[in-house]
Amino acid sequence: MLRSREAMRIYLDHNATTPPAPEVVEAVGRAMGGIFGNPSSVHAFGQEARAALEQARAEVAGLIGAAASEIVLTGGGTEADNFALRGVASALEGTDRREIITTAIEHEAVLNTGRALSRRGWTLTLLPVDASGIVAPEALEAAISERTALVSVMHANNEIGTVQPVEPLARIARAHGAVMHTDAVQSVGKIPVDVHALGVDLLSLSGHKFYGPKGTGALWIRRGTRLGPVLTGGRQERNRRAGTENLPGVVGLGVASALARGKQPAEADRLRELRDRLERGILDRVPGAAVNGAPEPRVPNTTNISFDRIEAESLLIALDLEGIAVSTGSACSSGTLEPSHVLKAMGLGPSRAQSSLRFSLGAVNTHEDVDRVLEVLPGAVEKLRRLTRSAVVV
Ligand code: PLP
């Protein structure tokens, strides 16, 4: 059984990572111990490994409505995003298409890769969002041109959970001859994801966000999409990603994909109910609490809430001392706490951005977990506010 309550510890940080499903742990162990052949070897050991690899690839493809031959297995979501951006850049290097359009709320895997390419002469355009945290197709329509090589817009945002209108965005991108990528790392396993319904050319996913092993992932590449390799070397993955495959990890990714496919619709309903109860409970019990971003469309497991006059980092620690694990959307860079770039892009001022916590639920959570958070959180907020008031008085 997956457990969140190790000695009353409650895990509400599933957007950071998920505990691997027991079936995944078992399959990875079995592959590690029993299938050691190199999938590229011709002999029976190699063939056995190849069969396991291809079975896992088919499961990943099945999860997103894709053909197995279009799946390139990667070492996680970051690598898949790098592959998408750098792969398109290297394929289109010598053409007039020299612009990448993405959004101000992407994960760093996309944003920093775009920035790295901009230092090599690519134009990087960031589409804005409003307070809803959703990108308007009109913004892409206004920005795109015949110079645009790639449009990359995430499917679900990791900090606030909003789901982007990828399908209309993809239609605009493709009408202008640009390649369309979506980082679906936070949507796969949480809501239905179908590459053809989305109309994209490239889609990234990551195993550890849906109960698979860390360091596993995939890039789906629509047949015919021009993409240069990022890792060069051997001929693995149809010459698209060199290096001997992480077979135990890939086997685990396959099992996680099959599980997600079977469980996703019912689990989404269960998590939405828990998340909504948690969210309502917090808003009802804590004065000065407000949800960040549009309530819908949103992945069912995520809520991001700001707490007036609270430093999120202090509240996170107070909750952690009570055994409750949540996260701030903010990244800690060079010792200074930067407000979240996502909340900033939504127009939230620094004090509100720095008072925000993300609660992301998952398979391990129960109604009792929500009850416990609702029992602990209002008192923790009140205590911190009292401390801040007395610090100001002193
Ligand atoms: N993209 C998004 C939206 C994410 O949330 C994450 C991880 O947090 C990544 C990419 C990176 O994935 P990985 O941790 O597998 O490298």
Short mmCIF file of C-alpha atoms and ligand atoms in Angstrom, two decimals:
data_model
loop_
_atom_site.label_atom_id
_atom_site.label_comp_id
_atom_site.label_asym_id
_atom_site.label_seq_id
_atom_site.Cartn_x
_atom_site.Cartn_y
_atom_site.Cartn_z
CA MET A 1 0.00 0.00 0.00
CA LEU A 2 1.13 3.54 -0.75
CA ARG A 3 1.38 5.44 2.49
CA SER A 4 1.43 9.10 3.31
CA ARG A 5 1.16 8.58 7.04
CA GLU A 6 4.47 7.41 8.33
CA ALA A 7 4.02 8.21 12.00
CA MET A 8 1.27 10.68 11.14
CA ARG A 9 3.18 12.34 8.33
CA ILE A 10 0.96 13.69 5.57
CA TYR A 11 2.34 14.17 2.08
CA LEU A 12 0.73 16.96 0.06
CA ASP A 13 3.51 17.61 -2.44
CA HIS A 14 2.66 15.25 -5.31
CA ASN A 15 3.48 17.86 -7.95
CA ALA A 16 7.09 17.73 -6.75
CA THR A 17 7.16 13.96 -6.93
CA THR A 18 4.98 10.94 -6.17
CA PRO A 19 5.80 7.84 -4.16
CA PRO A 20 6.28 4.99 -6.66
CA ALA A 21 3.35 2.58 -6.80
CA PRO A 22 4.08 -0.81 -5.17
CA GLU A 23 3.59 -2.48 -8.57
CA VAL A 24 6.26 -0.15 -9.97
CA VAL A 25 8.70 -0.93 -7.16
CA GLU A 26 8.17 -4.63 -7.69
CA ALA A 27 8.58 -4.43 -11.49
CA VAL A 28 11.73 -2.29 -11.27
CA GLY A 29 13.24 -4.74 -8.77
CA ARG A 30 12.36 -7.68 -10.96
CA ALA A 31 13.84 -6.04 -14.06
CA MET A 32 16.96 -4.97 -12.17
CA GLY A 33 17.54 -8.48 -10.86
CA GLY A 34 16.33 -10.53 -13.78
CA ILE A 35 16.77 -8.67 -17.05
CA PHE A 36 20.32 -7.47 -17.40
CA GLY A 37 20.80 -7.82 -21.17
CA ASN A 38 21.48 -4.83 -23.37
CA PRO A 39 18.38 -4.19 -25.51
CA SER A 40 20.69 -3.56 -28.49
CA SER A 41 22.35 -7.00 -28.23
CA VAL A 42 21.37 -9.63 -30.77
CA HIS A 43 21.50 -12.67 -28.46
CA ALA A 44 18.68 -14.00 -26.29
CA PHE A 45 19.64 -11.84 -23.28
CA GLY A 46 19.39 -8.77 -25.47
CA GLN A 47 16.13 -9.90 -27.00
CA GLU A 48 14.59 -10.38 -23.58
CA ALA A 49 15.58 -6.84 -22.62
CA ARG A 50 14.32 -5.50 -25.95
CA ALA A 51 10.94 -7.15 -25.41
CA ALA A 52 10.62 -5.56 -21.96
CA LEU A 53 11.64 -2.18 -23.37
CA GLU A 54 9.13 -2.33 -26.20
CA GLN A 55 6.34 -3.47 -23.92
CA ALA A 56 6.99 -0.48 -21.67
CA ARG A 57 7.09 1.86 -24.66
CA ALA A 58 3.71 0.54 -25.80
CA GLU A 59 2.25 1.24 -22.34
CA VAL A 60 3.57 4.80 -22.38
CA ALA A 61 2.14 5.30 -25.88
CA GLY A 62 -1.23 3.88 -24.77
CA LEU A 63 -1.46 6.39 -21.94
CA ILE A 64 -1.35 9.35 -24.36
CA GLY A 65 -3.11 7.88 -27.40
CA ALA A 66 0.11 7.63 -29.40
CA ALA A 67 1.89 5.06 -31.56
CA ALA A 68 4.75 3.31 -29.77
CA SER A 69 7.14 4.09 -32.65
CA GLU A 70 6.72 7.82 -31.92
CA ILE A 71 7.85 7.57 -28.27
CA VAL A 72 11.47 8.39 -27.40
CA LEU A 73 12.33 7.35 -23.85
CA THR A 74 14.31 9.95 -21.92
CA GLY A 75 15.87 10.45 -18.53
CA GLY A 76 12.89 12.49 -17.29
CA GLY A 77 10.79 15.55 -18.04
CA THR A 78 13.66 18.00 -18.12
CA GLU A 79 15.45 15.99 -20.76
CA ALA A 80 12.26 15.64 -22.81
CA ASP A 81 11.77 19.44 -22.71
CA ASN A 82 15.41 20.03 -23.65
CA PHE A 83 15.05 17.55 -26.49
CA ALA A 84 11.95 19.36 -27.80
CA LEU A 85 13.44 22.85 -27.73
CA ARG A 86 17.03 22.04 -28.64
CA GLY A 87 15.94 19.39 -31.14
CA VAL A 88 13.75 21.83 -33.08
CA ALA A 89 16.45 24.52 -32.82
CA SER A 90 19.10 22.21 -34.26
CA ALA A 91 16.82 20.98 -37.06
CA LEU A 92 15.81 24.51 -38.10
CA GLU A 93 19.14 26.24 -37.42
CA GLY A 94 19.83 27.11 -41.04
CA THR A 95 16.33 28.38 -41.88
CA ASP A 96 14.59 31.75 -41.48
CA ARG A 97 12.59 30.41 -38.57
CA ARG A 98 14.62 31.65 -35.63
CA GLU A 99 12.06 32.34 -32.93
CA ILE A 100 10.77 30.29 -30.02
CA ILE A 101 7.52 31.34 -28.39
CA THR A 102 6.73 30.06 -24.93
CA THR A 103 5.00 31.44 -21.84
CA ALA A 104 6.06 33.30 -18.72
CA ILE A 105 4.71 30.48 -16.53
CA GLU A 106 6.62 27.49 -17.91
CA HIS A 107 8.75 25.21 -15.79
CA GLU A 108 12.45 26.14 -15.72
CA ALA A 109 13.16 23.12 -17.92
CA VAL A 110 11.56 25.06 -20.79
CA LEU A 111 12.28 28.63 -19.67
CA ASN A 112 15.99 28.16 -19.03
CA THR A 113 16.44 26.09 -22.18
CA GLY A 114 14.76 28.88 -24.15
CA ARG A 115 17.05 31.40 -22.46
CA ALA A 116 20.11 29.29 -23.32
CA LEU A 117 19.01 29.21 -26.97
CA SER A 118 18.40 32.96 -26.92
CA ARG A 119 22.07 33.41 -26.01
CA ARG A 120 22.86 31.53 -29.21
CA GLY A 121 20.93 33.89 -31.42
CA TRP A 122 17.38 32.58 -31.12
CA THR A 123 14.63 35.08 -30.39
CA LEU A 124 12.73 34.07 -27.27
CA THR A 125 9.22 35.45 -26.84
CA LEU A 126 7.31 34.89 -23.59
CA LEU A 127 3.53 35.08 -23.79
CA PRO A 128 1.94 36.79 -20.77
CA VAL A 129 -0.86 35.51 -18.57
CA ASP A 130 -3.41 37.42 -16.53
CA ALA A 131 -4.47 36.72 -12.93
CA SER A 132 -6.21 33.53 -14.09
CA GLY A 133 -2.86 31.96 -14.94
CA ILE A 134 -4.16 30.94 -18.36
CA VAL A 135 -2.57 31.87 -21.69
CA ALA A 136 -4.98 33.50 -24.16
CA PRO A 137 -4.85 32.13 -27.74
CA GLU A 138 -5.14 35.77 -28.90
CA ALA A 139 -1.74 36.46 -27.32
CA LEU A 140 -0.19 33.74 -29.47
CA GLU A 141 -2.07 34.96 -32.54
CA ALA A 142 -0.58 38.43 -31.98
CA ALA A 143 2.98 37.18 -31.44
CA ILE A 144 3.40 34.40 -34.02
CA SER A 145 4.92 34.98 -37.45
CA GLU A 146 6.58 33.15 -40.30
CA ARG A 147 9.79 33.44 -38.27
CA THR A 148 8.43 31.26 -35.48
CA ALA A 149 10.05 27.83 -35.35
CA LEU A 150 8.48 26.47 -32.18
CA VAL A 151 5.63 27.23 -29.80
CA SER A 152 5.95 25.56 -26.40
CA VAL A 153 3.07 25.88 -23.93
CA MET A 154 2.72 23.65 -20.90
CA HIS A 155 -0.46 21.61 -20.53
CA ALA A 156 -0.90 21.99 -16.75
CA ASN A 157 1.02 24.42 -14.60
CA ASN A 158 3.03 22.83 -11.79
CA GLU A 159 2.44 25.63 -9.25
CA ILE A 160 -1.22 26.55 -9.64
CA GLY A 161 -2.53 23.61 -11.67
CA THR A 162 -4.27 25.62 -14.39
CA VAL A 163 -4.77 23.77 -17.66
CA GLN A 164 -3.79 25.71 -20.75
CA PRO A 165 -5.88 25.80 -23.96
CA VAL A 166 -3.31 23.70 -25.80
CA GLU A 167 -5.62 22.60 -28.59
CA PRO A 168 -6.50 26.08 -29.93
CA LEU A 169 -2.89 27.18 -29.38
CA ALA A 170 -1.67 24.21 -31.41
CA ARG A 171 -4.06 25.08 -34.22
CA ILE A 172 -2.60 28.59 -34.40
CA ALA A 173 0.99 27.31 -34.27
CA ARG A 174 0.49 24.74 -36.97
CA ALA A 175 -1.44 27.19 -39.20
CA HIS A 176 1.73 29.30 -39.18
CA GLY A 177 3.99 26.34 -39.94
CA ALA A 178 5.51 26.28 -36.44
CA VAL A 179 6.14 23.11 -34.45
CA MET A 180 3.94 22.83 -31.32
CA HIS A 181 5.30 21.36 -28.10
CA THR A 182 3.52 20.88 -24.83
CA ASP A 183 5.11 20.05 -21.51
CA ALA A 184 2.50 17.65 -20.14
CA VAL A 185 4.59 16.61 -17.14
CA GLN A 186 1.92 17.82 -14.70
CA SER A 187 -1.14 16.64 -16.62
CA VAL A 188 -0.29 13.08 -17.65
CA GLY A 189 -1.91 10.71 -15.18
CA LYS A 190 -4.08 13.50 -13.68
CA ILE A 191 -6.42 14.32 -16.58
CA PRO A 192 -6.96 12.67 -19.97
CA VAL A 193 -4.07 13.44 -22.33
CA ASP A 194 -4.39 12.49 -25.98
CA VAL A 195 -1.72 13.75 -28.35
CA HIS A 196 -4.10 13.82 -31.33
CA ALA A 197 -6.92 15.57 -29.47
CA LEU A 198 -4.40 18.19 -28.33
CA GLY A 199 -3.11 18.54 -31.89
CA VAL A 200 0.51 19.02 -30.83
CA ASP A 201 3.69 17.77 -32.53
CA LEU A 202 5.76 17.11 -29.40
CA LEU A 203 4.73 16.20 -25.85
CA SER A 204 6.91 15.71 -22.75
CA LEU A 205 6.06 13.50 -19.79
CA SER A 206 7.85 12.40 -16.64
CA GLY A 207 7.45 9.08 -14.80
CA HIS A 208 7.95 10.29 -11.25
CA LYS A 209 4.95 12.61 -11.44
CA PHE A 210 2.57 9.65 -11.81
CA TYR A 211 3.95 7.03 -9.42
CA GLY A 212 6.77 5.86 -11.69
CA PRO A 213 10.54 5.96 -11.10
CA LYS A 214 12.51 9.20 -11.00
CA GLY A 215 14.78 9.83 -13.96
CA THR A 216 12.33 8.33 -16.45
CA GLY A 217 10.24 10.08 -19.05
CA ALA A 218 9.47 10.39 -22.70
CA LEU A 219 9.10 12.77 -25.59
CA TRP A 220 6.32 11.93 -28.02
CA ILE A 221 7.30 13.04 -31.52
CA ARG A 222 4.63 13.20 -34.21
CA ARG A 223 5.80 11.30 -37.25
CA GLY A 224 7.45 13.67 -39.71
CA THR A 225 8.45 16.33 -37.14
CA ARG A 226 11.94 17.66 -37.84
CA LEU A 227 14.03 17.24 -34.73
CA GLY A 228 17.79 16.95 -34.28
CA PRO A 229 19.19 14.64 -31.59
CA VAL A 230 20.44 16.13 -28.34
CA LEU A 231 22.35 13.12 -27.07
CA THR A 232 24.58 11.75 -29.81
CA GLY A 233 26.37 8.42 -29.78
CA GLY A 234 24.90 4.99 -30.49
CA ARG A 235 21.81 4.20 -32.51
CA GLN A 236 19.38 3.68 -29.64
CA GLU A 237 15.83 5.03 -29.83
CA ARG A 238 15.87 5.02 -33.65
CA ASN A 239 18.91 7.27 -33.68
CA ARG A 240 17.09 9.92 -31.70
CA ARG A 241 18.53 9.49 -28.20
CA ALA A 242 21.87 7.76 -27.82
CA GLY A 243 22.83 5.74 -24.75
CA THR A 244 21.98 2.33 -23.34
CA GLU A 245 18.44 2.53 -22.02
CA ASN A 246 17.67 2.62 -18.29
CA LEU A 247 15.81 -0.66 -18.56
CA PRO A 248 14.59 -1.09 -14.94
CA GLY A 249 13.42 2.53 -14.94
CA VAL A 250 11.70 2.15 -18.28
CA VAL A 251 9.96 -1.02 -17.12
CA GLY A 252 8.74 0.94 -14.07
CA LEU A 253 7.57 3.77 -16.33
CA GLY A 254 5.60 1.25 -18.38
CA VAL A 255 3.90 -0.17 -15.31
CA ALA A 256 3.13 3.33 -13.99
CA SER A 257 1.63 4.23 -17.39
CA ALA A 258 -0.62 1.16 -17.41
CA LEU A 259 -1.75 1.91 -13.84
CA ALA A 260 -2.42 5.57 -14.62
CA ARG A 261 -4.47 4.65 -17.66
CA GLY A 262 -6.67 2.36 -15.60
CA LYS A 263 -7.06 4.59 -12.56
CA GLN A 264 -7.04 8.14 -13.90
CA PRO A 265 -10.77 8.93 -14.33
CA ALA A 266 -11.90 7.62 -10.92
CA GLU A 267 -8.82 8.94 -9.15
CA ALA A 268 -9.38 12.39 -10.66
CA ASP A 269 -12.90 12.46 -9.19
CA ARG A 270 -11.64 11.31 -5.80
CA LEU A 271 -8.83 13.88 -5.70
CA ARG A 272 -11.04 16.71 -6.91
CA GLU A 273 -13.41 16.06 -4.04
CA LEU A 274 -10.57 15.98 -1.50
CA ARG A 275 -8.87 19.06 -2.98
CA ASP A 276 -12.10 21.04 -3.06
CA ARG A 277 -12.88 20.12 0.54
CA LEU A 278 -9.39 21.16 1.60
CA GLU A 279 -9.61 24.42 -0.35
CA ARG A 280 -13.07 25.33 0.95
CA GLY A 281 -12.08 24.35 4.46
CA ILE A 282 -9.04 26.62 4.39
CA LEU A 283 -10.94 29.57 2.91
CA ASP A 284 -13.69 29.13 5.53
CA ARG A 285 -11.36 28.79 8.51
CA VAL A 286 -8.46 31.13 7.71
CA PRO A 287 -9.19 34.85 7.32
CA GLY A 288 -7.11 36.45 4.57
CA ALA A 289 -6.68 33.23 2.57
CA ALA A 290 -7.22 33.38 -1.20
CA VAL A 291 -6.82 30.88 -4.04
CA ASN A 292 -4.35 31.86 -6.76
CA GLY A 293 -5.35 31.37 -10.38
CA ALA A 294 -8.55 30.27 -12.06
CA PRO A 295 -10.42 27.50 -10.27
CA GLU A 296 -11.13 25.87 -13.65
CA PRO A 297 -9.79 24.43 -15.86
CA ARG A 298 -7.37 23.01 -13.31
CA VAL A 299 -5.83 19.60 -12.63
CA PRO A 300 -7.91 18.01 -9.88
CA ASN A 301 -5.16 17.58 -7.29
CA THR A 302 -3.70 21.10 -6.98
CA THR A 303 -4.54 24.25 -5.10
CA ASN A 304 -2.30 27.25 -4.52
CA ILE A 305 -3.36 29.51 -1.68
CA SER A 306 -1.95 32.75 -0.37
CA PHE A 307 -2.18 33.67 3.31
CA ASP A 308 -2.27 37.38 3.98
CA ARG A 309 0.59 38.64 6.23
CA ILE A 310 2.27 35.24 6.29
CA GLU A 311 5.68 34.31 5.01
CA ALA A 312 5.00 31.06 3.16
CA GLU A 313 8.37 29.61 4.07
CA SER A 314 7.59 30.00 7.81
CA LEU A 315 4.19 28.37 7.40
CA LEU A 316 5.74 25.54 5.42
CA ILE A 317 8.16 24.87 8.26
CA ALA A 318 5.43 25.13 10.90
CA LEU A 319 3.36 22.56 8.97
CA ASP A 320 6.38 20.33 8.47
CA LEU A 321 6.91 20.29 12.23
CA GLU A 322 3.34 18.97 12.45
CA GLY A 323 4.20 16.29 9.88
CA ILE A 324 2.45 17.97 6.96
CA ALA A 325 4.50 18.35 3.77
CA VAL A 326 3.49 21.12 1.35
CA SER A 327 5.55 23.43 -0.82
CA THR A 328 5.98 27.03 -1.82
CA GLY A 329 5.92 27.86 -5.47
CA SER A 330 9.09 29.85 -4.99
CA ALA A 331 12.56 28.75 -5.90
CA CYS A 332 15.38 29.45 -3.52
CA SER A 333 18.14 30.92 -5.59
CA SER A 334 21.54 31.89 -4.20
CA GLY A 335 20.24 32.05 -0.65
CA THR A 336 17.56 34.63 -1.37
CA LEU A 337 13.91 33.71 -1.57
CA GLU A 338 12.68 34.76 -4.98
CA PRO A 339 8.93 35.14 -5.43
CA SER A 340 7.51 32.53 -7.79
CA HIS A 341 7.90 33.55 -11.45
CA VAL A 342 4.45 32.05 -12.11
CA LEU A 343 2.65 34.15 -9.49
CA LYS A 344 4.67 37.19 -10.55
CA ALA A 345 3.63 36.67 -14.19
CA MET A 346 0.00 36.54 -12.99
CA GLY A 347 0.44 40.04 -11.60
CA LEU A 348 0.54 39.11 -7.92
CA GLY A 349 2.65 41.50 -5.89
CA PRO A 350 5.77 40.16 -4.14
CA SER A 351 4.12 40.02 -0.71
CA ARG A 352 1.21 37.93 -1.96
CA ALA A 353 3.51 35.73 -4.05
CA GLN A 354 5.71 35.14 -1.02
CA SER A 355 2.75 34.21 1.13
CA SER A 356 1.58 31.37 -1.11
CA LEU A 357 1.63 27.64 -0.55
CA ARG A 358 0.93 24.81 -2.97
CA PHE A 359 -1.04 21.80 -1.79
CA SER A 360 -0.86 18.93 -4.28
CA LEU A 361 -2.76 15.77 -3.43
CA GLY A 362 -2.30 12.24 -4.68
CA ALA A 363 -2.99 8.54 -4.32
CA VAL A 364 -1.81 8.43 -0.72
CA ASN A 365 -4.21 11.06 0.60
CA THR A 366 -7.46 10.45 2.44
CA HIS A 367 -10.25 12.43 4.07
CA GLU A 368 -8.41 12.04 7.38
CA ASP A 369 -5.42 13.87 5.89
CA VAL A 370 -7.64 16.78 4.87
CA ASP A 371 -9.23 16.82 8.35
CA ARG A 372 -5.80 16.94 9.96
CA VAL A 373 -4.62 19.84 7.79
CA LEU A 374 -7.81 21.75 8.54
CA GLU A 375 -7.23 21.10 12.24
CA VAL A 376 -3.60 22.28 12.24
CA LEU A 377 -3.38 25.01 9.63
CA PRO A 378 -5.65 27.76 11.07
CA GLY A 379 -3.78 27.66 14.38
CA ALA A 380 -0.39 27.71 12.66
CA VAL A 381 -1.39 30.77 10.61
CA GLU A 382 -2.78 32.54 13.69
CA LYS A 383 0.39 31.82 15.67
CA LEU A 384 2.64 33.18 12.91
CA ARG A 385 0.52 36.31 12.60
CA ARG A 386 0.71 36.85 16.36
CA LEU A 387 4.49 36.46 16.25
CA THR A 388 4.77 38.93 13.37
CA ARG A 389 2.56 41.44 15.25
CA SER A 390 4.61 41.18 18.41
CA ALA A 391 7.86 41.43 16.44
CA VAL A 392 6.57 44.67 14.92
CA VAL A 393 5.56 46.01 18.36
CA VAL A 394 9.01 45.21 19.80
N1 PLP B 1 7.97 20.30 -16.42
C1 PLP B 1 7.13 20.49 -15.41
C2 PLP B 1 5.84 21.23 -15.65
C3 PLP B 1 7.44 20.01 -14.14
O1 PLP B 1 6.60 20.23 -13.13
C4 PLP B 1 8.66 19.32 -13.95
C5 PLP B 1 9.06 18.86 -12.61
O2 PLP B 1 8.74 19.46 -11.61
C6 PLP B 1 9.50 19.13 -15.06
C7 PLP B 1 9.13 19.63 -16.27
C8 PLP B 1 10.80 18.41 -14.93
O3 PLP B 1 10.59 17.02 -14.87
P1 PLP B 1 11.71 16.06 -14.24
O4 PLP B 1 11.69 16.27 -12.77
O5 PLP B 1 11.27 14.69 -14.64
O6 PLP B 1 13.01 16.43 -14.87
#
